[in-house]
Tab-separated table of C-alpha atoms (C1' of nucleotides) in Angstrom:
chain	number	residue	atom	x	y	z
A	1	UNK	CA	84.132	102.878	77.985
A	2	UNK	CA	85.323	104.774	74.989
A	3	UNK	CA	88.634	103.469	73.782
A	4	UNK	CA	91.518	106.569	73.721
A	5	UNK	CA	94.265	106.515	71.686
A	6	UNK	CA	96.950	104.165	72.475
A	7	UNK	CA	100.429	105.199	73.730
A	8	UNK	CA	103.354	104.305	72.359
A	9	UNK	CA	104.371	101.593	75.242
A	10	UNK	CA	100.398	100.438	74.949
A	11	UNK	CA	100.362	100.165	70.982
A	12	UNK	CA	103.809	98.165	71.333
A	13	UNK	CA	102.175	95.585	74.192
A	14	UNK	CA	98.917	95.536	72.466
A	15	UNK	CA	101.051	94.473	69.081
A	16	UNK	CA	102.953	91.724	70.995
A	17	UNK	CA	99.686	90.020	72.235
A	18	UNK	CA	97.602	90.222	69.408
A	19	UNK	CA	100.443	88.684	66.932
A	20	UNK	CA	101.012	85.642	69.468
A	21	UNK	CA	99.459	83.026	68.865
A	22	UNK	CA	98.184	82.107	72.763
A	23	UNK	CA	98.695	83.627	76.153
A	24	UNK	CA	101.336	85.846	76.901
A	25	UNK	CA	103.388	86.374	80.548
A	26	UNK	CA	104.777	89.919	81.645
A	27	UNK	CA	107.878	88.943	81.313
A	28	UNK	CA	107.542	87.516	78.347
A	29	UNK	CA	106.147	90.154	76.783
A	30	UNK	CA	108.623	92.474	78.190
A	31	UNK	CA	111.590	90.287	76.212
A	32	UNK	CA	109.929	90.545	72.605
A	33	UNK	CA	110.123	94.304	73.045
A	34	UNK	CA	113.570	94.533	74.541
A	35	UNK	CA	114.296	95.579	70.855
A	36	UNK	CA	111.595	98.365	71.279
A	37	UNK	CA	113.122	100.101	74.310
A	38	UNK	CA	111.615	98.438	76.997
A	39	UNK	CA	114.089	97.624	80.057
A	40	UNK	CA	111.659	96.692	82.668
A	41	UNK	CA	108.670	95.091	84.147
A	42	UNK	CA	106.778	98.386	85.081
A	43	UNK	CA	106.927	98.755	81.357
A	44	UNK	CA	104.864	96.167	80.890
A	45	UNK	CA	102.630	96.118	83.683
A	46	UNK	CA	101.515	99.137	83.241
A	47	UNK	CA	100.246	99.252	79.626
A	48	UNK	CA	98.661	95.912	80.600
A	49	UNK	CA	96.795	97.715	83.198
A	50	UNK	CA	95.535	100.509	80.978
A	51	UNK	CA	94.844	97.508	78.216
A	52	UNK	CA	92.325	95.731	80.796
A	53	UNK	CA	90.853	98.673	81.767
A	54	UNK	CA	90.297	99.426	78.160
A	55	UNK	CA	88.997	95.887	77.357
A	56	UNK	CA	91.146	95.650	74.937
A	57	UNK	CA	93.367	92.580	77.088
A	58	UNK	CA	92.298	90.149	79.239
A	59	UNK	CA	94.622	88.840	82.452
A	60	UNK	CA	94.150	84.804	82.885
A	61	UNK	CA	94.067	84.370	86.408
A	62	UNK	CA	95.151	80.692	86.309
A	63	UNK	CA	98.420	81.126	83.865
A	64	UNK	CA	99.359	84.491	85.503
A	65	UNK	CA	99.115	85.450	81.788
A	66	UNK	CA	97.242	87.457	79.840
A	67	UNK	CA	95.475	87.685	76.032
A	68	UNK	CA	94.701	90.352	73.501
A	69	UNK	CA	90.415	90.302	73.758
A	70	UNK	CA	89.197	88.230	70.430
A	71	UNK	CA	85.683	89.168	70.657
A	72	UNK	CA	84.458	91.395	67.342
A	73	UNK	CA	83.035	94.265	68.425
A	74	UNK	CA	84.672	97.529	69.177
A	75	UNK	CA	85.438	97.668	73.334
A	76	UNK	CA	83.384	100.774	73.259
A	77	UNK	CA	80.461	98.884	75.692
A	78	UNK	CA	80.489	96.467	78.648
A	79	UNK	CA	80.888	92.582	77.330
A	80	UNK	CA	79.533	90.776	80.747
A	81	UNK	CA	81.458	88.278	82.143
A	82	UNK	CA	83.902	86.304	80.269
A	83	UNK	CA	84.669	82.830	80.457
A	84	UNK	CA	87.684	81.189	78.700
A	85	UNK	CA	88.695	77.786	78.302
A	86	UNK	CA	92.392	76.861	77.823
A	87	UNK	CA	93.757	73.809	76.596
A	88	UNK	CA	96.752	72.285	78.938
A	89	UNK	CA	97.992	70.523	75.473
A	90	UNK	CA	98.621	73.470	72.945
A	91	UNK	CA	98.135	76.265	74.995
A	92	UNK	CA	95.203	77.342	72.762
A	93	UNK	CA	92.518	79.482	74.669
A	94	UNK	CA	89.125	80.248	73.438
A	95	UNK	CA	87.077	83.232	75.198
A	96	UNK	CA	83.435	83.029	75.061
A	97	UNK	CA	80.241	84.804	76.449
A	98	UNK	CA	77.342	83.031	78.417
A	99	UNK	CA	73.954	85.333	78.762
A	100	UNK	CA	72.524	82.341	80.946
A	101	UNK	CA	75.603	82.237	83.237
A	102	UNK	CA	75.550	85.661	83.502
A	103	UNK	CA	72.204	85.890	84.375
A	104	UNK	CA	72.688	82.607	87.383
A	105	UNK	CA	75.589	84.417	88.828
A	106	UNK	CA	73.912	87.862	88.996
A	107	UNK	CA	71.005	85.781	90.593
A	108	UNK	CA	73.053	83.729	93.199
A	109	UNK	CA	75.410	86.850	94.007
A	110	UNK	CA	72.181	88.953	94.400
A	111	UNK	CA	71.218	86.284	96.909
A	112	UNK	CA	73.990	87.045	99.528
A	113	UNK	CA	73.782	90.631	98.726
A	114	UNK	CA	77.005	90.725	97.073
A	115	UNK	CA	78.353	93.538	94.632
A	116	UNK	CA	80.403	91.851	92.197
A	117	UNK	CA	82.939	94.002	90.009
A	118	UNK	CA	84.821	90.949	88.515
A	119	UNK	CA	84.046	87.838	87.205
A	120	UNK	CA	86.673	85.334	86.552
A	121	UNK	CA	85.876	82.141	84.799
A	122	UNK	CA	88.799	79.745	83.462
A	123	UNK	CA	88.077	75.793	82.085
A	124	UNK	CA	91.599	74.527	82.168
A	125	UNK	CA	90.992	71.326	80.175
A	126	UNK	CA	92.120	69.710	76.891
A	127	UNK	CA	90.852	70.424	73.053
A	128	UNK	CA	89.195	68.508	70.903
A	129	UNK	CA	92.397	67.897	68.995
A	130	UNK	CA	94.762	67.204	72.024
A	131	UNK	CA	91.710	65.253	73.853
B	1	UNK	CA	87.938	60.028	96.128
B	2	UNK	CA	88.312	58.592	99.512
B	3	UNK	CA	90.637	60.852	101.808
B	4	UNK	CA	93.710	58.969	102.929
B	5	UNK	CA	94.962	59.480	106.337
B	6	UNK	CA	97.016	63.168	106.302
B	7	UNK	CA	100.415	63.369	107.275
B	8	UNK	CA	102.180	65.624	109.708
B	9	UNK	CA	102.671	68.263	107.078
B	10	UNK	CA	99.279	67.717	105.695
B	11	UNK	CA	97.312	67.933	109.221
B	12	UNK	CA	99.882	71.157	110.043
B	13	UNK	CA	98.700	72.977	107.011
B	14	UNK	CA	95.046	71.574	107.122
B	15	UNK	CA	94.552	72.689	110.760
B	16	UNK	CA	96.391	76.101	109.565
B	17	UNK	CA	94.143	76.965	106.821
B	18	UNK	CA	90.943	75.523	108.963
B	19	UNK	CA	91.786	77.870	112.200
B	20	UNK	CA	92.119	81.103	109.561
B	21	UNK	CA	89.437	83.570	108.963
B	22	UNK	CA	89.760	83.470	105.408
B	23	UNK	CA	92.467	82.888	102.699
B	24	UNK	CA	96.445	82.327	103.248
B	25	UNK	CA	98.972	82.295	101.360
B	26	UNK	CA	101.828	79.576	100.797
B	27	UNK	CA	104.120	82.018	102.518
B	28	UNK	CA	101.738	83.334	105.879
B	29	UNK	CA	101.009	79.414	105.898
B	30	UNK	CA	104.699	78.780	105.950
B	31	UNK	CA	105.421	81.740	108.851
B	32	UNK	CA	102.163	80.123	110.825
B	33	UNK	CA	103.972	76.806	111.404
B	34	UNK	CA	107.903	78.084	111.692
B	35	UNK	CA	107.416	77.228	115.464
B	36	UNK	CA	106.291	73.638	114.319
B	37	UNK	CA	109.709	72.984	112.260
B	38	UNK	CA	108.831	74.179	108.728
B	39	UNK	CA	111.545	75.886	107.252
B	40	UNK	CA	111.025	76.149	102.812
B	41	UNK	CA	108.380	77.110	101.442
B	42	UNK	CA	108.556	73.664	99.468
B	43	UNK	CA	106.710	71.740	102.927
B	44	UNK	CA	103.499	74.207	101.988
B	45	UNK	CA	103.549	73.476	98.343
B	46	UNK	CA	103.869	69.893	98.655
B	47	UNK	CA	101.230	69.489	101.449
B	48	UNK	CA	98.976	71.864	99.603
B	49	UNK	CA	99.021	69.807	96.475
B	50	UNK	CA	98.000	66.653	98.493
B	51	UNK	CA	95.097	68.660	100.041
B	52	UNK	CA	94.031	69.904	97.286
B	53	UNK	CA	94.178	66.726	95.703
B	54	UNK	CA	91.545	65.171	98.278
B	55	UNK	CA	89.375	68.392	97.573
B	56	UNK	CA	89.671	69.303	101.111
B	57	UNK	CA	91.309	72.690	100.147
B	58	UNK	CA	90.561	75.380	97.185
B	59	UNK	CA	93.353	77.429	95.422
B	60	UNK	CA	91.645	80.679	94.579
B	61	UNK	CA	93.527	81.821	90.958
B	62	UNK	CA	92.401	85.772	91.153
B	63	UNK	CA	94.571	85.859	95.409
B	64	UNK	CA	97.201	82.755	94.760
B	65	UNK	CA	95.973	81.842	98.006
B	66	UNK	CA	94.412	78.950	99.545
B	67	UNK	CA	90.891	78.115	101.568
B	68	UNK	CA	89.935	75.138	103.399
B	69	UNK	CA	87.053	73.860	101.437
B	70	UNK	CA	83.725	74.735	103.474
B	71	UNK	CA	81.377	72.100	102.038
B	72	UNK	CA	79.999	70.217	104.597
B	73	UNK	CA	80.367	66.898	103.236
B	74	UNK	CA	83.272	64.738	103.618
B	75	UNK	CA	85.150	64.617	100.773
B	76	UNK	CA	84.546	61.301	99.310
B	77	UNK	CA	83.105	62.237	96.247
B	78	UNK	CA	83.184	65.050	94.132
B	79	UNK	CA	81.442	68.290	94.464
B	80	UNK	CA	81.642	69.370	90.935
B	81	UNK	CA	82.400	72.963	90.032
B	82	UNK	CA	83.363	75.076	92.870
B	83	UNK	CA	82.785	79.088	92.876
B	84	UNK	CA	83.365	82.002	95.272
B	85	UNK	CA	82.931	85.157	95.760
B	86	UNK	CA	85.290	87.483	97.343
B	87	UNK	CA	85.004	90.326	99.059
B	88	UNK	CA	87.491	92.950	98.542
B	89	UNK	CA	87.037	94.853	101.651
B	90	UNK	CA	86.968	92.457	104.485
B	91	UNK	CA	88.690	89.155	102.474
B	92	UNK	CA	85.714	87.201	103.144
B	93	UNK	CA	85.177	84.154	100.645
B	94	UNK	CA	82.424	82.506	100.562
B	95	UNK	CA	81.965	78.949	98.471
B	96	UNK	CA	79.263	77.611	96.484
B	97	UNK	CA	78.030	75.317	94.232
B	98	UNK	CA	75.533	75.310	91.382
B	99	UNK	CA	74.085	73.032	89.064
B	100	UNK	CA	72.852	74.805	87.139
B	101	UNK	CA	75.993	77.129	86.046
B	102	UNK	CA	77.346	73.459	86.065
B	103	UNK	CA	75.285	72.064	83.275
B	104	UNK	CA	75.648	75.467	81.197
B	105	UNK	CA	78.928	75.418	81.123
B	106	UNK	CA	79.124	71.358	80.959
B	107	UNK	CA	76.829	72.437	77.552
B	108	UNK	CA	79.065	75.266	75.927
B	109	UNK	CA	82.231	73.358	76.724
B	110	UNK	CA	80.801	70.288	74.983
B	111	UNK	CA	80.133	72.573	71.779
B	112	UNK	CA	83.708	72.659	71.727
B	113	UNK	CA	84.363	69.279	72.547
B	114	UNK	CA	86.490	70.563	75.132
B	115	UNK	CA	87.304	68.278	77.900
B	116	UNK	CA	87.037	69.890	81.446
B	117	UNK	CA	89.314	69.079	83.714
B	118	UNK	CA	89.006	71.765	86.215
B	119	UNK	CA	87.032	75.004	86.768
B	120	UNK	CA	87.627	78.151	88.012
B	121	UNK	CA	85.181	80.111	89.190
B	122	UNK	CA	86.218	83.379	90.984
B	123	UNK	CA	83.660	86.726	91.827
B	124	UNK	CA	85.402	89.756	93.197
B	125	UNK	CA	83.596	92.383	94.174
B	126	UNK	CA	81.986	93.743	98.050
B	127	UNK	CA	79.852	91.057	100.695
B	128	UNK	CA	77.112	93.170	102.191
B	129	UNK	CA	78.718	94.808	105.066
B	130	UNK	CA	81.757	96.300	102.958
B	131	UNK	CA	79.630	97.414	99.701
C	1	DG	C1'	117.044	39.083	106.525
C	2	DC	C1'	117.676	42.398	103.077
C	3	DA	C1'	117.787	44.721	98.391
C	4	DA	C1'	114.386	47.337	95.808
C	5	DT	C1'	110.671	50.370	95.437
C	6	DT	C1'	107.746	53.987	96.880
C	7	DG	C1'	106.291	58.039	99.226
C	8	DA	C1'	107.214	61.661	102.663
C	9	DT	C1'	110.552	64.848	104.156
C	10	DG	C1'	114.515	68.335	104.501
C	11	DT	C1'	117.387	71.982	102.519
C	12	DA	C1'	119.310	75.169	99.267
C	13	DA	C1'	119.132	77.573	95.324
C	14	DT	C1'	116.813	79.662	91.753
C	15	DA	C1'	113.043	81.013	88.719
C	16	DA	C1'	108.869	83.514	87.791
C	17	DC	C1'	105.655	87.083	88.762
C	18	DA	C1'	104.580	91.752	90.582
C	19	DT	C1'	105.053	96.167	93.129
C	20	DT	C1'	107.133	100.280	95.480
C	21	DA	C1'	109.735	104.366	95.286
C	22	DC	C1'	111.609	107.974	93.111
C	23	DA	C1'	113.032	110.837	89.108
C	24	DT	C1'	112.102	112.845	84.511
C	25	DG	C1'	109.652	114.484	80.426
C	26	DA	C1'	105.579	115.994	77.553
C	27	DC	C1'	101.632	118.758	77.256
C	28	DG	C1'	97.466	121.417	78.062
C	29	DA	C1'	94.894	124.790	81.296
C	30	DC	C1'	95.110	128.907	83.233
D	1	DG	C1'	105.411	130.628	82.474
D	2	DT	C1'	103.957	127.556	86.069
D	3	DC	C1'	100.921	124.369	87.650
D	4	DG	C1'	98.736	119.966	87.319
D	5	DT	C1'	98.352	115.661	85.103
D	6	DC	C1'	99.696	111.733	82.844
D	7	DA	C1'	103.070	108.804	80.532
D	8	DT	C1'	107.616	107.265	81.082
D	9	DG	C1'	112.364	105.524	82.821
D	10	DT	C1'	115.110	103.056	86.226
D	11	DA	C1'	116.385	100.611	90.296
D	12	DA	C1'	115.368	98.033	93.991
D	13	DT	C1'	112.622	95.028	96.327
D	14	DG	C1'	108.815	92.007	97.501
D	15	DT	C1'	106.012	87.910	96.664
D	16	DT	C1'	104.930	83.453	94.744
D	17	DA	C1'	106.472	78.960	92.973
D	18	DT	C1'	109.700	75.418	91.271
D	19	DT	C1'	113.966	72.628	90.459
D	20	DA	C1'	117.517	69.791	92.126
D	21	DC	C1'	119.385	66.841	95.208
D	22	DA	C1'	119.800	64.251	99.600
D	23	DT	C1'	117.731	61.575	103.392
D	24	DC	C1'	114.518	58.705	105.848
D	25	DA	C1'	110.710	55.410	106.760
D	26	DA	C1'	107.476	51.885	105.396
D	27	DT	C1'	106.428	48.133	102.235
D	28	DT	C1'	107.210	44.517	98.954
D	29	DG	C1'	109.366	40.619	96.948
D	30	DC	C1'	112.779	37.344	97.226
DNA sequence: GCAATTGATGTAATAACATTACATGACGAC
DNA sequence: GTCGTCATGTAATGTTATTACATCAATTGC
């Protein structure tokens, strides 16, 4: 999908995460641009769900957070699945890409006839340097 | 981990989850047994955690609801990573297991030294009869 | 026996996350 | 200009999960 231009509440929410460090919640988000206008949840939520759509943010499933997309290309084509891990000490999440689990997945969901749309994988875990 | 005789809360919500269809959440588990003396939402929680503990129920990230774990083992040792798919349409989950995916990930995750603690595997999309 | 500890339970209150409903404004197509 | 569409604003509500504190039962150590 062809990224469109940003809106002004998207831009602002699409700031937020990429300057944070890790993870961001809703409502979280929705207090660092208090300053910026924004008054409620629906604020949020919405630009997040244009933001996903777009590629351009991914929702962690397990946190009930969600995290600007760090992978280098433009979001102009389909990534696969993508698999994160996230460290319980620091916070720190990495996002990665798998061709091989890809390709098992599409082979064991092809098996039971099932259409997937949406692949979630999370390692909740600990980093090498909070091991 | 050897499973530990359940107590009354545990076999309430075990026997809930095991007579359902397909997922519940904390709350429909919570209205299920109002006629067997739960009252707060804190009995679920607390019973669920022990469940899941013995690995004889799944949390599934992408519904915040909860499964009783189909394997058909007991639950005395571990299973390893745990995935499902899930249908949109007709809320059917279905569990399974795979080495393979296992060892792949059991790879990348080592790249990073990252220590696994748990993983998250969830596949949303349509089972055969609803695609 | 009887403190002390541990684990399960009960209850209330609150926190955290997300959606519904309805109203308004901006802008292009026609 | 008016219609349709999409972004926005606001309030209210719904859903999921946790914190805090009190009680009770079983077990242990003395």
């Amino acid at each position: 999908m062809a990224t469109p231009q940003l809106t002004k509440n998207q831009t602002l929410v699409m700031d937020a995460l990429s300057h944070s460090e890790g993870p961001m919640s809703a409502y979280t988000i929705l207090d660092k641009l208090r300053d910026h206008g924004f008054r409620a949840p629906l604020q949020v939520y919405r630009a997040l769900d244009k933001l996903q759509e777009y590629g351009m943010v991914h929702r962690l499933e397990s946190l009930n957070a969600f995290v600007a997309c760090t992978c280098p290309h433009d979001h102009e084509h389909d990534h696969g699945v993508t698999a994160f891990t996230i460290c319980e000490g620091c916070g720190q999440v990495t996002e990665f890409h798998d061709e091989a689990i890809e390709q098992r997945l599409s082979t064991l969901t092809r098996a039971q006839n099932f259409k997937t749309e949406k692949t979630t994988i999370e390692i909740r875990g600990h980093c090498q340097s909070c091991a």
